[in-house]
Short mmCIF file of C-alpha atoms in Angstrom, two decimals:
data_model
loop_
_atom_site.label_atom_id
_atom_site.label_comp_id
_atom_site.label_asym_id
_atom_site.label_seq_id
_atom_site.Cartn_x
_atom_site.Cartn_y
_atom_site.Cartn_z
CA UNK M 12 0.01 -0.03 -0.03
CA UNK M 13 1.08 3.58 -0.61
CA UNK M 14 2.57 5.44 2.28
CA UNK M 15 0.40 8.23 3.61
CA UNK M 16 -0.03 10.46 6.71
CA UNK M 17 -1.96 8.94 9.58
CA UNK M 18 -5.65 9.53 9.34
CA UNK M 19 -7.00 12.30 11.50
CA UNK M 20 -10.10 10.33 12.27
CA UNK M 21 -9.52 6.58 12.41
CA UNK M 22 -11.84 4.41 10.35
CA UNK M 23 -14.71 3.16 12.53
CA UNK M 24 -15.91 -0.32 13.22
CA UNK M 25 -19.07 -1.63 14.74
CA UNK M 26 -18.88 0.37 17.95
CA UNK M 27 -18.26 3.72 16.18
CA UNK M 28 -20.49 3.10 13.18
CA UNK M 29 -23.45 1.44 14.81
CA UNK M 30 -25.25 -1.54 13.32
CA UNK M 31 -26.85 0.08 10.31
CA UNK M 32 -23.77 1.97 9.10
CA UNK M 33 -21.62 -1.09 9.84
CA UNK M 34 -23.73 -3.12 7.50
CA UNK M 35 -23.71 -0.34 4.88
CA UNK M 36 -19.92 -0.09 5.15
CA UNK M 37 -19.35 -3.81 4.72
CA UNK M 38 -21.64 -3.89 1.62
CA UNK M 39 -20.06 -0.86 0.03
CA UNK M 40 -16.57 -2.14 0.78
CA UNK M 41 -17.36 -5.46 -1.06
CA UNK M 42 -18.81 -3.56 -3.99
CA UNK M 43 -15.66 -1.44 -4.14
CA UNK M 44 -13.36 -4.52 -4.24
CA UNK M 45 -11.74 -3.72 -0.89
CA UNK M 46 -11.87 -5.08 2.62
CA UNK M 47 -12.24 -1.57 4.08
CA UNK M 48 -13.53 1.38 2.08
CA UNK M 49 -11.90 4.02 4.31
CA UNK M 50 -14.07 6.83 3.07
CA UNK M 51 -17.24 4.99 4.27
CA UNK M 52 -15.75 3.68 7.50
CA UNK M 53 -14.67 7.26 8.33
CA UNK M 54 -17.80 9.22 7.31
CA UNK M 55 -19.89 6.44 8.77
CA UNK M 56 -18.91 7.68 12.23
CA UNK M 57 -21.38 10.57 11.74
CA UNK M 58 -24.23 8.01 11.93
CA UNK M 59 -27.41 9.52 10.53
CA UNK M 60 -25.57 12.23 8.60
CA UNK M 61 -23.68 9.56 6.75
CA UNK M 62 -26.88 7.91 5.55
CA UNK M 63 -28.30 11.21 4.40
CA UNK M 64 -25.07 11.91 2.51
CA UNK M 65 -25.19 8.49 0.85
CA UNK M 66 -28.82 9.16 -0.35
CA UNK M 67 -27.69 12.50 -1.81
CA UNK M 68 -24.57 11.06 -3.33
CA UNK M 69 -26.42 8.14 -4.87
CA UNK M 70 -29.03 10.43 -6.37
CA UNK M 71 -26.18 12.18 -8.23
CA UNK M 72 -24.34 9.01 -9.18
CA UNK M 73 -25.28 6.36 -10.16
CA UNK M 74 -28.87 7.61 -9.99
CA UNK M 75 -28.49 10.88 -11.80
CA UNK M 76 -29.84 12.10 -15.03
CA UNK M 77 -26.53 12.23 -16.81
CA UNK M 78 -25.40 9.16 -18.77
CA UNK M 79 -23.06 7.13 -16.60
CA UNK M 80 -20.19 7.58 -18.95
CA UNK M 81 -20.48 11.30 -18.69
CA UNK M 82 -20.80 11.34 -14.93
CA UNK M 83 -17.56 9.41 -14.76
CA UNK M 84 -15.90 11.85 -17.13
CA UNK M 85 -16.78 14.63 -14.74
CA UNK M 86 -15.66 12.73 -11.65
CA UNK M 87 -12.28 11.60 -13.07
CA UNK M 88 -11.61 15.00 -14.31
CA UNK M 89 -12.33 16.59 -10.93
CA UNK M 90 -10.20 13.98 -9.21
CA UNK M 91 -7.33 14.67 -11.56
CA UNK M 92 -7.50 18.38 -11.09
CA UNK M 93 -7.59 17.98 -7.34
CA UNK M 94 -4.88 15.38 -7.28
CA UNK M 95 -7.19 12.93 -5.38
CA UNK M 96 -5.59 9.52 -5.69
CA UNK M 97 -8.44 8.07 -3.62
CA UNK M 98 -11.10 9.22 -6.05
CA UNK M 99 -8.98 8.21 -9.06
CA UNK M 100 -8.41 4.72 -7.70
CA UNK M 101 -12.13 4.04 -7.59
CA UNK M 102 -13.50 6.07 -10.48
CA UNK M 103 -11.00 4.95 -13.09
CA UNK M 104 -12.30 1.42 -12.28
CA UNK M 105 -15.95 2.68 -12.43
CA UNK M 106 -15.24 4.64 -15.56
CA UNK M 107 -13.90 1.63 -17.27
CA UNK M 108 -17.14 -0.22 -16.38
CA UNK M 109 -19.05 2.69 -17.84
CA UNK M 110 -17.21 2.41 -21.13
CA UNK M 111 -14.23 4.80 -20.72
CA UNK M 112 -11.29 3.24 -22.52
CA UNK M 113 -7.63 3.77 -21.58
CA UNK M 114 -7.35 6.23 -24.45
CA UNK M 115 -10.32 8.20 -23.24
CA UNK M 116 -8.96 8.29 -19.66
CA UNK M 117 -5.65 9.65 -20.90
CA UNK M 118 -7.63 12.38 -22.75
CA UNK M 119 -9.45 13.19 -19.54
CA UNK M 120 -6.07 13.79 -17.98
CA UNK M 121 -5.05 16.12 -20.74
CA UNK M 122 -8.47 17.95 -20.52
CA UNK M 123 -10.69 19.79 -22.93
CA UNK M 124 -7.76 20.82 -25.09
CA UNK M 125 -7.14 17.18 -26.11
CA UNK M 126 -8.01 16.17 -29.67
CA UNK M 127 -10.98 13.94 -30.60
CA UNK M 128 -13.55 15.15 -28.06
CA UNK M 129 -17.10 15.58 -29.27
CA UNK M 130 -18.49 19.13 -28.98
CA UNK M 131 -20.70 17.98 -26.16
CA UNK M 132 -17.83 16.44 -24.11
CA UNK M 133 -15.44 19.29 -24.79
CA UNK M 134 -18.07 21.75 -23.51
CA UNK M 135 -18.67 19.46 -20.39
CA UNK M 136 -14.99 19.31 -19.55
CA UNK M 137 -14.49 23.10 -20.06
CA UNK M 138 -17.27 23.74 -17.59
CA UNK M 139 -15.77 21.24 -15.11
CA UNK M 140 -12.31 22.98 -15.34
CA UNK M 141 -13.61 26.48 -14.87
CA UNK M 142 -15.88 25.55 -12.04
CA UNK M 143 -13.16 23.73 -10.14
CA UNK M 144 -10.64 26.47 -10.72
CA UNK M 145 -12.79 29.60 -10.25
CA UNK M 146 -15.92 28.42 -8.49
CA UNK M 147 -18.00 29.78 -11.34
CA UNK M 148 -18.79 29.22 -15.03
CA UNK M 149 -18.66 32.22 -17.29
CA UNK M 150 -21.45 33.06 -19.77
CA UNK M 151 -19.56 31.86 -22.83
CA UNK M 152 -18.86 28.38 -21.48
CA UNK M 153 -22.35 28.20 -19.96
CA UNK M 154 -23.94 29.01 -23.30
CA UNK M 155 -21.85 26.39 -25.00
CA UNK M 156 -22.73 23.79 -22.32
CA UNK M 157 -26.48 24.67 -22.58
CA UNK M 158 -26.45 23.79 -26.29
CA UNK M 159 -26.02 20.13 -25.31
CA UNK M 160 -27.86 19.75 -21.95
CA UNK M 161 -31.33 20.67 -20.67
CA UNK M 162 -31.92 22.71 -17.55
CA UNK M 163 -32.24 19.74 -15.18
CA UNK M 164 -29.00 18.31 -16.43
CA UNK M 165 -27.18 21.61 -16.21
CA UNK M 166 -28.14 21.83 -12.52
CA UNK M 167 -26.94 18.25 -12.09
CA UNK M 168 -23.60 18.93 -13.70
CA UNK M 169 -22.78 21.81 -11.31
CA UNK M 170 -23.92 19.69 -8.33
CA UNK M 171 -21.88 16.67 -9.40
CA UNK M 172 -18.68 18.81 -9.88
CA UNK M 173 -19.17 20.51 -6.52
CA UNK M 174 -19.85 17.13 -4.79
CA UNK M 175 -16.69 15.49 -5.88
CA UNK M 176 -14.56 18.62 -5.50
CA UNK M 177 -15.83 18.87 -1.91
CA UNK M 178 -15.34 15.14 -1.42
CA UNK M 179 -11.69 15.49 -2.54
CA UNK M 180 -11.25 18.17 0.02
CA UNK M 181 -12.78 16.08 2.77
CA UNK M 182 -10.45 13.17 1.91
CA UNK M 183 -7.52 15.58 2.06
CA UNK M 184 -8.48 17.35 5.32
CA UNK M 185 -9.32 14.05 7.20
CA UNK M 186 -6.15 12.39 5.75
CA UNK M 187 -8.28 9.46 4.59
CA UNK M 188 -5.87 6.71 3.35
CA UNK M 189 -6.23 5.01 -0.02
CA UNK M 190 -7.97 1.70 0.04
CA UNK M 191 -6.29 -1.55 -0.64
CA UNK M 192 -7.87 -2.63 -3.92
CA UNK M 193 -6.76 -4.97 -6.65
CA UNK M 194 -3.41 -4.07 -8.10
CA UNK M 195 -4.78 -4.38 -11.58
CA UNK M 196 -7.05 -1.47 -10.76
CA UNK M 197 -4.18 0.69 -9.36
CA UNK M 198 -2.05 -0.23 -12.25
CA UNK M 199 -4.52 1.04 -14.79
CA UNK M 200 -4.58 4.52 -13.30
CA UNK M 201 -3.74 7.21 -15.78
CA UNK M 202 -0.70 9.31 -15.23
CA UNK M 203 -1.39 12.19 -12.89
CA UNK M 204 0.28 15.66 -13.07
CA UNK M 205 -1.07 18.01 -10.54
CA UNK M 206 -1.70 21.45 -12.01
CA UNK M 207 0.27 24.14 -10.23
CA UNK M 208 -2.82 26.10 -9.09
CA UNK M 209 -4.59 23.22 -7.37
CA UNK M 210 -4.29 22.35 -3.75
CA UNK M 211 -2.03 19.49 -2.77
CA UNK M 212 -3.46 16.17 -1.69
CA UNK M 213 -1.42 14.13 0.72
CA UNK M 214 -2.89 10.92 -0.67
CA UNK M 215 -1.37 11.51 -4.05
#
C-alpha cells in the first residue's frame, strides 16, 4: 500500500459506526473491491448524517440524469484536477465499467484541449475545469454547455462537480488513506500531473 499520513479520524468499526452503518460499510466495501472502504468507515462515524449523505450522493451518481459515462468523465476530471488519488483509484475502475477506454482516460487527464472530443464532451470538460478553478462558469462556457444539456442536467452537472470537489477536500483534510484494492485497478490509473494552481493532496 502507498505510504500516507496517519488518518486524523481513524476508520470506525461496529462500535463507532453502529449496526446500520456497519452493514452499509461492509456492503459498500465489497462492492468497491476492498476489505475496508476507508471513506465510508470514516464518514460512517457521523451515523445519521452519513446515511443522508449516501442518499444524496447516490441520487447524483449512479442515480443521476446524466449518462453514466458522462458522470464518470466529470468525476475523473475533478479527481485529476484536485490530485485525489483516492477518487481516481475508484473512479478509473468505475469509468472503465461505464465504457471509458484507456485512451479516453488519458484524454481526460489532458483535459478539454485534447483532440477527438465531441463538441458535447469538450463543453462538459471546459465547464468542469472552470468551475473547479474559479468556483464559477462564465457566460460563454455556460452558453456552450447549454447547447447540449437541458436545464435539469445543467443543474446536475454543477452539483456533481461540487460534490466530488468537496469530497476530494474532505479526503484531504481528514487524511483518509487510500484503500487496498486489486493491483490491476491501481495499475490502470492514468498518469497524474497536478496542475500548479490546485491544492495538494497528501494521498497523491
